[in-house]
Amino acid sequence: MRLGVIGGGAWGTALAAVAATNGPVCLWAREKEVVTDICERRENRTFLPGVALSDTIEASDDLEALTDCDALLAVTPAQHLARVLLAFDVGDRPLILCSKGIEAGTRRLMTDVAADAAPAASIAVLSGPTFAAEVARDLPTAVTFAAADEALSRTLIDRIARPTFRPYYSDDLIGAEVGGAVKNVLAIACGVAAGLALGENARASLISRGFAEMVRFGLALGAREETLGGLSGLGDLVLTCSSTASRNMSFGKALGEGANATGLLQDRKTVAEGAHTVPVLAEMARDMGVDMPIVETVEGLVAGRFDARDALGRLLSRPLRGETG
């Protein structure tokens, strides 16, 4: 089975490296320098430096190069997924969504974006606790592979799995998506706490209370609680909130240290998806009547309505309540 990877960032390149172990891969990248590097140097020096890439990975900046692929992994930033999928004919091939976020302006999850752009495709979601550099360096990783068609999923899982990359099947696509989108926002909050030097107690509290917000939101959308408590929810949340190797946590840390969100987003080569997700996530939560105070606080901070110290004060001044209420 020939796989196509749509997106030549760190995560797309890491997934191509994993998939190339079991067969040929075609990687599409928007950046010509990335394509040149992979073809000539067998390395993506822009987004994943120091990782040697297999000769079985073909790279191109032409989407038509994906025409002969049997299945596609979409690894573009969430806000660009619709545009890229509409730019060529996906057809009825399996389409594995690896982007995490909610589309700004439309409130669409990535599965909804894909269903509208490629209505004949069989859609799956791959999500979980994954730092791209560790995956590419063959360090042990487990992920959720969510799809409605279990038989097809088993075929695709067998194609991308390896001893150190273990996909676990689920049929809860919404749960897998919600975890990946919400954890990015909560990682910003944990980064702010790190930037303010609030300590490990604060980080653990934010992870725990943030997970409660993730579950409330996910259940309201129809996700299952056990999915949210698995790799694509709690697992990804813990990883993303534990290291500044996370783009979202490092973005939050800079905010906590006094940086301006607008300036940070303009300067960054890579995308902190949580900054784009938080406005629509907060709006959805308000409209659905879902209480998400950490998300609301991050939204105000990213929008510039108050600074990090004020954000901390807002959270610490909330009324005391029952933990499970």
PDB file of C-alpha atoms in Angstrom:
ATOM      1  CA  MET A   1       0.000   0.000   0.000  1.00  0.00           C
ATOM      2  CA  ARG A   2       1.408   3.360  -1.065  1.00  0.00           C
ATOM      3  CA  LEU A   3       0.690   6.100   1.478  1.00  0.00           C
ATOM      4  CA  GLY A   4       0.513   9.823   0.864  1.00  0.00           C
ATOM      5  CA  VAL A   5       1.328  12.340   3.599  1.00  0.00           C
ATOM      6  CA  ILE A   6      -0.157  15.815   3.134  1.00  0.00           C
ATOM      7  CA  GLY A   7       2.072  18.244   5.025  1.00  0.00           C
ATOM      8  CA  GLY A   8       5.837  18.466   5.428  1.00  0.00           C
ATOM      9  CA  GLY A   9       6.075  19.862   8.938  1.00  0.00           C
ATOM     10  CA  ALA A  10       7.663  17.984  11.826  1.00  0.00           C
ATOM     11  CA  TRP A  11       4.659  15.718  12.454  1.00  0.00           C
ATOM     12  CA  GLY A  12       4.037  14.979   8.785  1.00  0.00           C
ATOM     13  CA  THR A  13       7.697  14.124   8.295  1.00  0.00           C
ATOM     14  CA  ALA A  14       7.735  11.904  11.388  1.00  0.00           C
ATOM     15  CA  LEU A  15       4.659  10.013  10.176  1.00  0.00           C
ATOM     16  CA  ALA A  16       6.272   9.586   6.769  1.00  0.00           C
ATOM     17  CA  ALA A  17       9.341   8.155   8.480  1.00  0.00           C
ATOM     18  CA  VAL A  18       7.180   5.683  10.412  1.00  0.00           C
ATOM     19  CA  ALA A  19       5.132   4.657   7.375  1.00  0.00           C
ATOM     20  CA  ALA A  20       8.223   4.267   5.165  1.00  0.00           C
ATOM     21  CA  THR A  21       9.288   1.266   7.246  1.00  0.00           C
ATOM     22  CA  ASN A  22       6.467  -0.834   5.773  1.00  0.00           C
ATOM     23  CA  GLY A  23       6.224   0.511   2.235  1.00  0.00           C
ATOM     24  CA  PRO A  24       6.517   3.479  -0.139  1.00  0.00           C
ATOM     25  CA  VAL A  25       5.452   6.967   0.946  1.00  0.00           C
ATOM     26  CA  CYS A  26       4.873  10.166  -0.988  1.00  0.00           C
ATOM     27  CA  LEU A  27       5.120  13.332   1.130  1.00  0.00           C
ATOM     28  CA  TRP A  28       3.660  16.591  -0.140  1.00  0.00           C
ATOM     29  CA  ALA A  29       5.106  19.813   1.317  1.00  0.00           C
ATOM     30  CA  ARG A  30       4.217  23.395   0.479  1.00  0.00           C
ATOM     31  CA  GLU A  31       7.786  24.572   1.081  1.00  0.00           C
ATOM     32  CA  LYS A  32      10.129  23.945  -1.865  1.00  0.00           C
ATOM     33  CA  GLU A  33      13.163  23.942   0.422  1.00  0.00           C
ATOM     34  CA  VAL A  34      11.665  21.058   2.418  1.00  0.00           C
ATOM     35  CA  VAL A  35      11.114  19.038  -0.754  1.00  0.00           C
ATOM     36  CA  THR A  36      14.658  19.736  -1.946  1.00  0.00           C
ATOM     37  CA  ASP A  37      16.144  18.764   1.406  1.00  0.00           C
ATOM     38  CA  ILE A  38      14.262  15.479   1.574  1.00  0.00           C
ATOM     39  CA  CYS A  39      15.064  14.532  -2.022  1.00  0.00           C
ATOM     40  CA  GLU A  40      18.716  15.550  -1.973  1.00  0.00           C
ATOM     41  CA  ARG A  41      19.800  15.263   1.674  1.00  0.00           C
ATOM     42  CA  ARG A  42      17.233  12.769   3.055  1.00  0.00           C
ATOM     43  CA  GLU A  43      16.507  15.200   5.886  1.00  0.00           C
ATOM     44  CA  ASN A  44      13.949  17.903   6.689  1.00  0.00           C
ATOM     45  CA  ARG A  45      16.317  20.516   8.101  1.00  0.00           C
ATOM     46  CA  THR A  46      13.535  23.107   8.368  1.00  0.00           C
ATOM     47  CA  PHE A  47      11.136  21.233  10.652  1.00  0.00           C
ATOM     48  CA  LEU A  48      12.808  17.991  11.787  1.00  0.00           C
ATOM     49  CA  PRO A  49      16.579  18.455  11.669  1.00  0.00           C
ATOM     50  CA  GLY A  50      18.931  15.621  12.509  1.00  0.00           C
ATOM     51  CA  VAL A  51      16.578  12.792  11.490  1.00  0.00           C
ATOM     52  CA  ALA A  52      17.725  10.652   8.561  1.00  0.00           C
ATOM     53  CA  LEU A  53      14.860   9.808   6.199  1.00  0.00           C
ATOM     54  CA  SER A  54      14.440   6.609   4.207  1.00  0.00           C
ATOM     55  CA  ASP A  55      14.980   6.462   0.454  1.00  0.00           C
ATOM     56  CA  THR A  56      11.437   5.059   0.214  1.00  0.00           C
ATOM     57  CA  ILE A  57      10.064   8.553   0.944  1.00  0.00           C
ATOM     58  CA  GLU A  58       9.370  10.567  -2.196  1.00  0.00           C
ATOM     59  CA  ALA A  59       8.771  14.298  -1.689  1.00  0.00           C
ATOM     60  CA  SER A  60       6.951  16.765  -3.938  1.00  0.00           C
ATOM     61  CA  ASP A  61       5.409  20.237  -3.831  1.00  0.00           C
ATOM     62  CA  ASP A  62       2.783  19.153  -6.381  1.00  0.00           C
ATOM     63  CA  LEU A  63      -0.411  17.679  -4.908  1.00  0.00           C
ATOM     64  CA  GLU A  64      -0.887  15.643  -8.065  1.00  0.00           C
ATOM     65  CA  ALA A  65       2.040  13.494  -6.915  1.00  0.00           C
ATOM     66  CA  LEU A  66      -0.416  11.949  -4.436  1.00  0.00           C
ATOM     67  CA  THR A  67      -2.675  10.643  -7.222  1.00  0.00           C
ATOM     68  CA  ASP A  68      -1.269   7.100  -7.103  1.00  0.00           C
ATOM     69  CA  CYS A  69      -1.462   6.787  -3.312  1.00  0.00           C
ATOM     70  CA  ASP A  70      -3.869   4.228  -1.849  1.00  0.00           C
ATOM     71  CA  ALA A  71      -4.533   6.153   1.385  1.00  0.00           C
ATOM     72  CA  LEU A  72      -3.757   9.658   2.622  1.00  0.00           C
ATOM     73  CA  LEU A  73      -2.639  11.099   5.960  1.00  0.00           C
ATOM     74  CA  ALA A  74      -3.644  14.754   6.288  1.00  0.00           C
ATOM     75  CA  VAL A  75      -1.130  16.553   8.518  1.00  0.00           C
ATOM     76  CA  THR A  76      -1.655  20.196   7.563  1.00  0.00           C
ATOM     77  CA  PRO A  77      -2.402  22.839  10.216  1.00  0.00           C
ATOM     78  CA  ALA A  78      -6.067  22.591  11.148  1.00  0.00           C
ATOM     79  CA  GLN A  79      -6.967  26.022   9.781  1.00  0.00           C
ATOM     80  CA  HIS A  80      -5.630  25.093   6.313  1.00  0.00           C
ATOM     81  CA  LEU A  81      -7.090  21.597   6.009  1.00  0.00           C
ATOM     82  CA  ALA A  82     -10.171  22.559   3.978  1.00  0.00           C
ATOM     83  CA  ARG A  83      -8.195  24.581   1.446  1.00  0.00           C
ATOM     84  CA  VAL A  84      -5.668  21.806   0.859  1.00  0.00           C
ATOM     85  CA  LEU A  85      -8.263  19.029   0.556  1.00  0.00           C
ATOM     86  CA  LEU A  86     -10.270  21.064  -1.935  1.00  0.00           C
ATOM     87  CA  ALA A  87      -7.186  21.603  -4.089  1.00  0.00           C
ATOM     88  CA  PHE A  88      -7.144  18.054  -5.478  1.00  0.00           C
ATOM     89  CA  ASP A  89      -9.363  14.995  -5.836  1.00  0.00           C
ATOM     90  CA  VAL A  90      -9.239  12.808  -2.729  1.00  0.00           C
ATOM     91  CA  GLY A  91     -11.876  10.502  -4.183  1.00  0.00           C
ATOM     92  CA  ASP A  92     -12.938   7.476  -2.154  1.00  0.00           C
ATOM     93  CA  ARG A  93      -9.534   6.759  -0.660  1.00  0.00           C
ATOM     94  CA  PRO A  94      -9.107   6.420   3.107  1.00  0.00           C
ATOM     95  CA  LEU A  95      -8.262   9.815   4.603  1.00  0.00           C
ATOM     96  CA  ILE A  96      -6.545   9.751   8.001  1.00  0.00           C
ATOM     97  CA  LEU A  97      -6.790  13.078   9.821  1.00  0.00           C
ATOM     98  CA  CYS A  98      -3.737  13.908  11.931  1.00  0.00           C
ATOM     99  CA  SER A  99      -4.407  17.629  12.512  1.00  0.00           C
ATOM    100  CA  LYS A 100      -5.742  18.792  15.877  1.00  0.00           C
ATOM    101  CA  GLY A 101      -8.086  21.735  16.155  1.00  0.00           C
ATOM    102  CA  ILE A 102     -11.459  23.310  15.396  1.00  0.00           C
ATOM    103  CA  GLU A 103     -11.886  25.418  12.288  1.00  0.00           C
ATOM    104  CA  ALA A 104     -12.198  29.103  13.139  1.00  0.00           C
ATOM    105  CA  GLY A 105     -15.354  30.767  11.880  1.00  0.00           C
ATOM    106  CA  THR A 106     -17.232  27.559  11.071  1.00  0.00           C
ATOM    107  CA  ARG A 107     -16.881  25.598  14.351  1.00  0.00           C
ATOM    108  CA  ARG A 108     -16.207  22.471  12.312  1.00  0.00           C
ATOM    109  CA  LEU A 109     -14.200  19.599  13.714  1.00  0.00           C
ATOM    110  CA  MET A 110     -11.637  18.197  11.290  1.00  0.00           C
ATOM    111  CA  THR A 111     -13.909  15.242  10.494  1.00  0.00           C
ATOM    112  CA  ASP A 112     -16.611  17.692   9.408  1.00  0.00           C
ATOM    113  CA  VAL A 113     -14.102  19.656   7.330  1.00  0.00           C
ATOM    114  CA  ALA A 114     -12.965  16.452   5.615  1.00  0.00           C
ATOM    115  CA  ALA A 115     -16.496  15.168   5.071  1.00  0.00           C
ATOM    116  CA  ASP A 116     -17.426  18.407   3.287  1.00  0.00           C
ATOM    117  CA  ALA A 117     -14.230  18.612   1.216  1.00  0.00           C
ATOM    118  CA  ALA A 118     -13.966  14.893   0.381  1.00  0.00           C
ATOM    119  CA  PRO A 119     -17.452  13.381   0.781  1.00  0.00           C
ATOM    120  CA  ALA A 120     -16.560  10.018  -0.782  1.00  0.00           C
ATOM    121  CA  ALA A 121     -13.506   9.387   1.429  1.00  0.00           C
ATOM    122  CA  SER A 122     -13.433   6.934   4.339  1.00  0.00           C
ATOM    123  CA  ILE A 123     -12.388   9.156   7.239  1.00  0.00           C
ATOM    124  CA  ALA A 124     -10.264   8.183  10.245  1.00  0.00           C
ATOM    125  CA  VAL A 125      -8.551  10.128  13.039  1.00  0.00           C
ATOM    126  CA  LEU A 126      -5.048   9.482  14.336  1.00  0.00           C
ATOM    127  CA  SER A 127      -4.354  11.264  17.605  1.00  0.00           C
ATOM    128  CA  GLY A 128      -2.431  10.809  20.826  1.00  0.00           C
ATOM    129  CA  PRO A 129       0.616  11.829  22.865  1.00  0.00           C
ATOM    130  CA  THR A 130       3.188  12.380  20.141  1.00  0.00           C
ATOM    131  CA  PHE A 131       6.236  14.598  20.008  1.00  0.00           C
ATOM    132  CA  ALA A 132       7.308  14.328  16.382  1.00  0.00           C
ATOM    133  CA  ALA A 133      11.043  14.131  17.094  1.00  0.00           C
ATOM    134  CA  GLU A 134      10.591  11.177  19.449  1.00  0.00           C
ATOM    135  CA  VAL A 135       8.396   9.313  16.954  1.00  0.00           C
ATOM    136  CA  ALA A 136      10.908   9.919  14.160  1.00  0.00           C
ATOM    137  CA  ARG A 137      13.745   8.678  16.372  1.00  0.00           C
ATOM    138  CA  ASP A 138      11.876   5.428  16.979  1.00  0.00           C
ATOM    139  CA  LEU A 139      11.104   6.011  20.659  1.00  0.00           C
ATOM    140  CA  PRO A 140       8.046   4.101  21.982  1.00  0.00           C
ATOM    141  CA  THR A 141       4.728   5.806  21.203  1.00  0.00           C
ATOM    142  CA  ALA A 142       1.058   4.778  21.391  1.00  0.00           C
ATOM    143  CA  VAL A 143      -1.816   6.542  19.618  1.00  0.00           C
ATOM    144  CA  THR A 144      -5.558   6.267  19.043  1.00  0.00           C
ATOM    145  CA  PHE A 145      -6.726   5.306  15.547  1.00  0.00           C
ATOM    146  CA  ALA A 146     -10.429   6.115  15.354  1.00  0.00           C
ATOM    147  CA  ALA A 147     -12.689   5.126  12.456  1.00  0.00           C
ATOM    148  CA  ALA A 148     -16.156   3.760  11.839  1.00  0.00           C
ATOM    149  CA  ASP A 149     -14.948   0.922   9.579  1.00  0.00           C
ATOM    150  CA  GLU A 150     -13.056  -1.494  11.827  1.00  0.00           C
ATOM    151  CA  ALA A 151     -11.947  -3.817   9.024  1.00  0.00           C
ATOM    152  CA  LEU A 152     -10.438  -0.984   7.013  1.00  0.00           C
ATOM    153  CA  SER A 153      -8.882   0.417  10.183  1.00  0.00           C
ATOM    154  CA  ARG A 154      -7.129  -2.874  10.887  1.00  0.00           C
ATOM    155  CA  THR A 155      -5.610  -2.786   7.399  1.00  0.00           C
ATOM    156  CA  LEU A 156      -4.394   0.785   7.842  1.00  0.00           C
ATOM    157  CA  ILE A 157      -3.135   0.134  11.358  1.00  0.00           C
ATOM    158  CA  ASP A 158      -1.106  -2.816  10.116  1.00  0.00           C
ATOM    159  CA  ARG A 159       0.361  -0.575   7.409  1.00  0.00           C
ATOM    160  CA  ILE A 160       1.636   2.147   9.765  1.00  0.00           C
ATOM    161  CA  ALA A 161       2.321   0.178  12.954  1.00  0.00           C
ATOM    162  CA  ARG A 162       5.774  -0.839  14.058  1.00  0.00           C
ATOM    163  CA  PRO A 163       7.090  -2.184  17.376  1.00  0.00           C
ATOM    164  CA  THR A 164       7.683   1.334  18.705  1.00  0.00           C
ATOM    165  CA  PHE A 165       4.575   2.929  17.133  1.00  0.00           C
ATOM    166  CA  ARG A 166       1.399   1.291  18.412  1.00  0.00           C
ATOM    167  CA  PRO A 167      -2.037   2.462  17.175  1.00  0.00           C
ATOM    168  CA  TYR A 168      -5.056   1.355  19.258  1.00  0.00           C
ATOM    169  CA  TYR A 169      -8.409   1.126  17.477  1.00  0.00           C
ATOM    170  CA  SER A 170     -11.535   3.077  18.499  1.00  0.00           C
ATOM    171  CA  ASP A 171     -14.783   3.875  16.736  1.00  0.00           C
ATOM    172  CA  ASP A 172     -15.224   7.178  18.652  1.00  0.00           C
ATOM    173  CA  LEU A 173     -14.026   9.775  16.143  1.00  0.00           C
ATOM    174  CA  ILE A 174     -15.523  12.695  18.061  1.00  0.00           C
ATOM    175  CA  GLY A 175     -13.774  11.694  21.271  1.00  0.00           C
ATOM    176  CA  ALA A 176     -10.421  11.357  19.510  1.00  0.00           C
ATOM    177  CA  GLU A 177     -10.889  14.768  17.906  1.00  0.00           C
ATOM    178  CA  VAL A 178     -12.066  16.630  21.007  1.00  0.00           C
ATOM    179  CA  GLY A 179      -9.098  15.476  23.062  1.00  0.00           C
ATOM    180  CA  GLY A 180      -6.613  16.639  20.453  1.00  0.00           C
ATOM    181  CA  ALA A 181      -8.237  20.054  20.047  1.00  0.00           C
ATOM    182  CA  VAL A 182      -8.902  20.928  23.697  1.00  0.00           C
ATOM    183  CA  LYS A 183      -5.531  19.767  25.041  1.00  0.00           C
ATOM    184  CA  ASN A 184      -3.754  22.384  22.908  1.00  0.00           C
ATOM    185  CA  VAL A 185      -5.627  25.171  24.696  1.00  0.00           C
ATOM    186  CA  LEU A 186      -4.996  23.671  28.126  1.00  0.00           C
ATOM    187  CA  ALA A 187      -1.296  23.369  27.302  1.00  0.00           C
ATOM    188  CA  ILE A 188      -1.204  27.137  26.803  1.00  0.00           C
ATOM    189  CA  ALA A 189      -2.577  27.530  30.340  1.00  0.00           C
ATOM    190  CA  CYS A 190       0.116  25.223  31.725  1.00  0.00           C
ATOM    191  CA  GLY A 191       2.730  27.177  29.813  1.00  0.00           C
ATOM    192  CA  VAL A 192       1.482  30.409  31.362  1.00  0.00           C
ATOM    193  CA  ALA A 193       1.835  28.825  34.804  1.00  0.00           C
ATOM    194  CA  ALA A 194       5.406  27.851  33.939  1.00  0.00           C
ATOM    195  CA  GLY A 195       6.155  31.358  32.700  1.00  0.00           C
ATOM    196  CA  LEU A 196       4.851  32.774  35.990  1.00  0.00           C
ATOM    197  CA  ALA A 197       6.943  30.210  37.934  1.00  0.00           C
ATOM    198  CA  LEU A 198       3.868  28.940  39.787  1.00  0.00           C
ATOM    199  CA  GLY A 199       5.328  25.490  40.426  1.00  0.00           C
ATOM    200  CA  GLU A 200       4.410  21.872  39.774  1.00  0.00           C
ATOM    201  CA  ASN A 201       1.355  21.895  42.067  1.00  0.00           C
ATOM    202  CA  ALA A 202      -0.244  24.509  39.834  1.00  0.00           C
ATOM    203  CA  ARG A 203       0.548  22.536  36.684  1.00  0.00           C
ATOM    204  CA  ALA A 204      -0.966  19.353  38.123  1.00  0.00           C
ATOM    205  CA  SER A 205      -4.071  21.261  39.166  1.00  0.00           C
ATOM    206  CA  LEU A 206      -4.449  22.786  35.710  1.00  0.00           C
ATOM    207  CA  ILE A 207      -4.117  19.372  34.063  1.00  0.00           C
ATOM    208  CA  SER A 208      -6.738  17.859  36.379  1.00  0.00           C
ATOM    209  CA  ARG A 209      -9.239  20.690  36.193  1.00  0.00           C
ATOM    210  CA  GLY A 210      -8.553  21.109  32.481  1.00  0.00           C
ATOM    211  CA  PHE A 211      -9.311  17.450  31.915  1.00  0.00           C
ATOM    212  CA  ALA A 212     -12.673  17.972  33.640  1.00  0.00           C
ATOM    213  CA  GLU A 213     -13.398  20.761  31.137  1.00  0.00           C
ATOM    214  CA  MET A 214     -12.371  18.495  28.242  1.00  0.00           C
ATOM    215  CA  VAL A 215     -14.745  15.778  29.431  1.00  0.00           C
ATOM    216  CA  ARG A 216     -17.685  18.171  29.870  1.00  0.00           C
ATOM    217  CA  PHE A 217     -17.183  19.580  26.395  1.00  0.00           C
ATOM    218  CA  GLY A 218     -16.620  16.191  24.782  1.00  0.00           C
ATOM    219  CA  LEU A 219     -19.708  14.633  26.335  1.00  0.00           C
ATOM    220  CA  ALA A 220     -21.792  17.570  25.146  1.00  0.00           C
ATOM    221  CA  LEU A 221     -20.659  16.825  21.580  1.00  0.00           C
ATOM    222  CA  GLY A 222     -21.363  13.104  21.871  1.00  0.00           C
ATOM    223  CA  ALA A 223     -17.904  11.760  22.688  1.00  0.00           C
ATOM    224  CA  ARG A 224     -17.423   8.843  25.079  1.00  0.00           C
ATOM    225  CA  GLU A 225     -15.763   9.433  28.426  1.00  0.00           C
ATOM    226  CA  GLU A 226     -13.471   6.406  28.078  1.00  0.00           C
ATOM    227  CA  THR A 227     -12.039   7.856  24.852  1.00  0.00           C
ATOM    228  CA  LEU A 228     -11.351  11.169  26.559  1.00  0.00           C
ATOM    229  CA  GLY A 229      -9.622   9.279  29.365  1.00  0.00           C
ATOM    230  CA  GLY A 230      -7.421   7.443  26.856  1.00  0.00           C
ATOM    231  CA  LEU A 231      -4.435   8.201  24.661  1.00  0.00           C
ATOM    232  CA  SER A 232      -6.054  10.898  22.515  1.00  0.00           C
ATOM    233  CA  GLY A 233      -7.449  12.770  25.519  1.00  0.00           C
ATOM    234  CA  LEU A 234      -5.769  12.463  28.893  1.00  0.00           C
ATOM    235  CA  GLY A 235      -2.610  10.931  27.419  1.00  0.00           C
ATOM    236  CA  ASP A 236      -2.082  13.768  24.968  1.00  0.00           C
ATOM    237  CA  LEU A 237      -3.026  16.335  27.613  1.00  0.00           C
ATOM    238  CA  VAL A 238      -0.379  15.096  30.052  1.00  0.00           C
ATOM    239  CA  LEU A 239       2.345  15.108  27.403  1.00  0.00           C
ATOM    240  CA  THR A 240       1.504  18.507  25.956  1.00  0.00           C
ATOM    241  CA  CYS A 241       1.281  20.121  29.387  1.00  0.00           C
ATOM    242  CA  SER A 242       4.570  18.666  30.635  1.00  0.00           C
ATOM    243  CA  SER A 243       7.250  20.008  28.322  1.00  0.00           C
ATOM    244  CA  THR A 244       8.105  23.149  26.389  1.00  0.00           C
ATOM    245  CA  ALA A 245       8.869  20.812  23.489  1.00  0.00           C
ATOM    246  CA  SER A 246       5.125  21.348  23.023  1.00  0.00           C
ATOM    247  CA  ARG A 247       4.555  24.369  20.779  1.00  0.00           C
ATOM    248  CA  ASN A 248       1.422  25.275  22.738  1.00  0.00           C
ATOM    249  CA  MET A 249       3.085  25.082  26.122  1.00  0.00           C
ATOM    250  CA  SER A 250       6.093  27.098  24.940  1.00  0.00           C
ATOM    251  CA  PHE A 251       3.677  29.691  23.510  1.00  0.00           C
ATOM    252  CA  GLY A 252       1.919  29.893  26.886  1.00  0.00           C
ATOM    253  CA  LYS A 253       5.232  30.141  28.739  1.00  0.00           C
ATOM    254  CA  ALA A 254       6.166  33.153  26.643  1.00  0.00           C
ATOM    255  CA  LEU A 255       2.800  34.728  27.489  1.00  0.00           C
ATOM    256  CA  GLY A 256       3.445  34.079  31.169  1.00  0.00           C
ATOM    257  CA  GLU A 257       6.797  35.803  30.851  1.00  0.00           C
ATOM    258  CA  GLY A 258       5.098  38.905  29.456  1.00  0.00           C
ATOM    259  CA  ALA A 259       5.149  38.441  25.688  1.00  0.00           C
ATOM    260  CA  ASN A 260       2.307  39.614  23.443  1.00  0.00           C
ATOM    261  CA  ALA A 261       0.236  36.910  21.752  1.00  0.00           C
ATOM    262  CA  THR A 262      -0.012  38.736  18.429  1.00  0.00           C
ATOM    263  CA  GLY A 263       3.735  39.189  18.221  1.00  0.00           C
ATOM    264  CA  LEU A 264       4.390  35.572  19.134  1.00  0.00           C
ATOM    265  CA  LEU A 265       2.045  34.263  16.438  1.00  0.00           C
ATOM    266  CA  GLN A 266       3.639  36.473  13.795  1.00  0.00           C
ATOM    267  CA  ASP A 267       7.165  35.391  14.676  1.00  0.00           C
ATOM    268  CA  ARG A 268       6.588  31.633  14.792  1.00  0.00           C
ATOM    269  CA  LYS A 269       7.634  29.316  11.986  1.00  0.00           C
ATOM    270  CA  THR A 270       5.548  26.514  13.479  1.00  0.00           C
ATOM    271  CA  VAL A 271       1.912  26.778  14.535  1.00  0.00           C
ATOM    272  CA  ALA A 272       0.599  26.836  18.107  1.00  0.00           C
ATOM    273  CA  GLU A 273      -2.805  25.416  17.164  1.00  0.00           C
ATOM    274  CA  GLY A 274      -4.313  26.185  20.563  1.00  0.00           C
ATOM    275  CA  ALA A 275      -4.093  29.924  19.916  1.00  0.00           C
ATOM    276  CA  HIS A 276      -6.328  29.527  16.858  1.00  0.00           C
ATOM    277  CA  THR A 277      -8.630  26.983  18.502  1.00  0.00           C
ATOM    278  CA  VAL A 278      -9.344  28.846  21.745  1.00  0.00           C
ATOM    279  CA  PRO A 279     -11.654  31.601  20.405  1.00  0.00           C
ATOM    280  CA  VAL A 280     -13.997  29.148  18.693  1.00  0.00           C
ATOM    281  CA  LEU A 281     -13.771  26.620  21.530  1.00  0.00           C
ATOM    282  CA  ALA A 282     -14.710  29.247  24.121  1.00  0.00           C
ATOM    283  CA  GLU A 283     -17.571  30.480  21.935  1.00  0.00           C
ATOM    284  CA  MET A 284     -18.909  26.955  21.436  1.00  0.00           C
ATOM    285  CA  ALA A 285     -18.709  26.230  25.167  1.00  0.00           C
ATOM    286  CA  ARG A 286     -20.650  29.385  26.019  1.00  0.00           C
ATOM    287  CA  ASP A 287     -23.352  28.644  23.460  1.00  0.00           C
ATOM    288  CA  MET A 288     -23.644  25.026  24.648  1.00  0.00           C
ATOM    289  CA  GLY A 289     -23.724  26.014  28.332  1.00  0.00           C
ATOM    290  CA  VAL A 290     -20.530  24.071  29.100  1.00  0.00           C
ATOM    291  CA  ASP A 291     -18.476  25.519  31.958  1.00  0.00           C
ATOM    292  CA  MET A 292     -14.832  25.893  30.821  1.00  0.00           C
ATOM    293  CA  PRO A 293     -13.194  28.569  32.997  1.00  0.00           C
ATOM    294  CA  ILE A 294      -9.599  27.696  32.053  1.00  0.00           C
ATOM    295  CA  VAL A 295     -10.462  27.867  28.356  1.00  0.00           C
ATOM    296  CA  GLU A 296     -12.282  31.183  28.914  1.00  0.00           C
ATOM    297  CA  THR A 297      -9.230  32.588  30.688  1.00  0.00           C
ATOM    298  CA  VAL A 298      -6.836  31.494  27.944  1.00  0.00           C
ATOM    299  CA  GLU A 299      -9.153  33.059  25.376  1.00  0.00           C
ATOM    300  CA  GLY A 300      -9.035  36.428  27.137  1.00  0.00           C
ATOM    301  CA  LEU A 301      -5.269  36.233  27.519  1.00  0.00           C
ATOM    302  CA  VAL A 302      -4.655  35.386  23.846  1.00  0.00           C
ATOM    303  CA  ALA A 303      -7.086  38.127  22.781  1.00  0.00           C
ATOM    304  CA  GLY A 304      -5.153  40.638  24.900  1.00  0.00           C
ATOM    305  CA  ARG A 305      -8.031  41.561  27.212  1.00  0.00           C
ATOM    306  CA  PHE A 306      -5.808  41.016  30.248  1.00  0.00           C
ATOM    307  CA  ASP A 307      -2.265  39.904  31.059  1.00  0.00           C
ATOM    308  CA  ALA A 308      -0.988  36.687  32.634  1.00  0.00           C
ATOM    309  CA  ARG A 309      -1.129  37.961  36.228  1.00  0.00           C
ATOM    310  CA  ASP A 310      -4.709  39.099  35.753  1.00  0.00           C
ATOM    311  CA  ALA A 311      -5.537  35.703  34.228  1.00  0.00           C
ATOM    312  CA  LEU A 312      -4.160  33.983  37.327  1.00  0.00           C
ATOM    313  CA  GLY A 313      -6.235  36.234  39.551  1.00  0.00           C
ATOM    314  CA  ARG A 314      -9.386  35.435  37.619  1.00  0.00           C
ATOM    315  CA  LEU A 315      -8.931  31.702  38.162  1.00  0.00           C
ATOM    316  CA  LEU A 316      -7.922  31.948  41.826  1.00  0.00           C
ATOM    317  CA  SER A 317     -10.877  34.200  42.690  1.00  0.00           C
ATOM    318  CA  ARG A 318     -13.531  31.811  41.369  1.00  0.00           C
ATOM    319  CA  PRO A 319     -16.020  30.579  43.976  1.00  0.00           C
ATOM    320  CA  LEU A 320     -15.164  27.303  45.694  1.00  0.00           C
ATOM    321  CA  ARG A 321     -17.311  24.371  44.564  1.00  0.00           C
ATOM    322  CA  GLY A 322     -17.624  20.619  44.612  1.00  0.00           C
ATOM    323  CA  GLU A 323     -14.950  18.840  42.586  1.00  0.00           C
ATOM    324  CA  THR A 324     -17.331  16.725  40.509  1.00  0.00           C
ATOM    325  CA  GLY A 325     -20.151  19.241  40.192  1.00  0.00           C
TER     326      GLY A 325
END
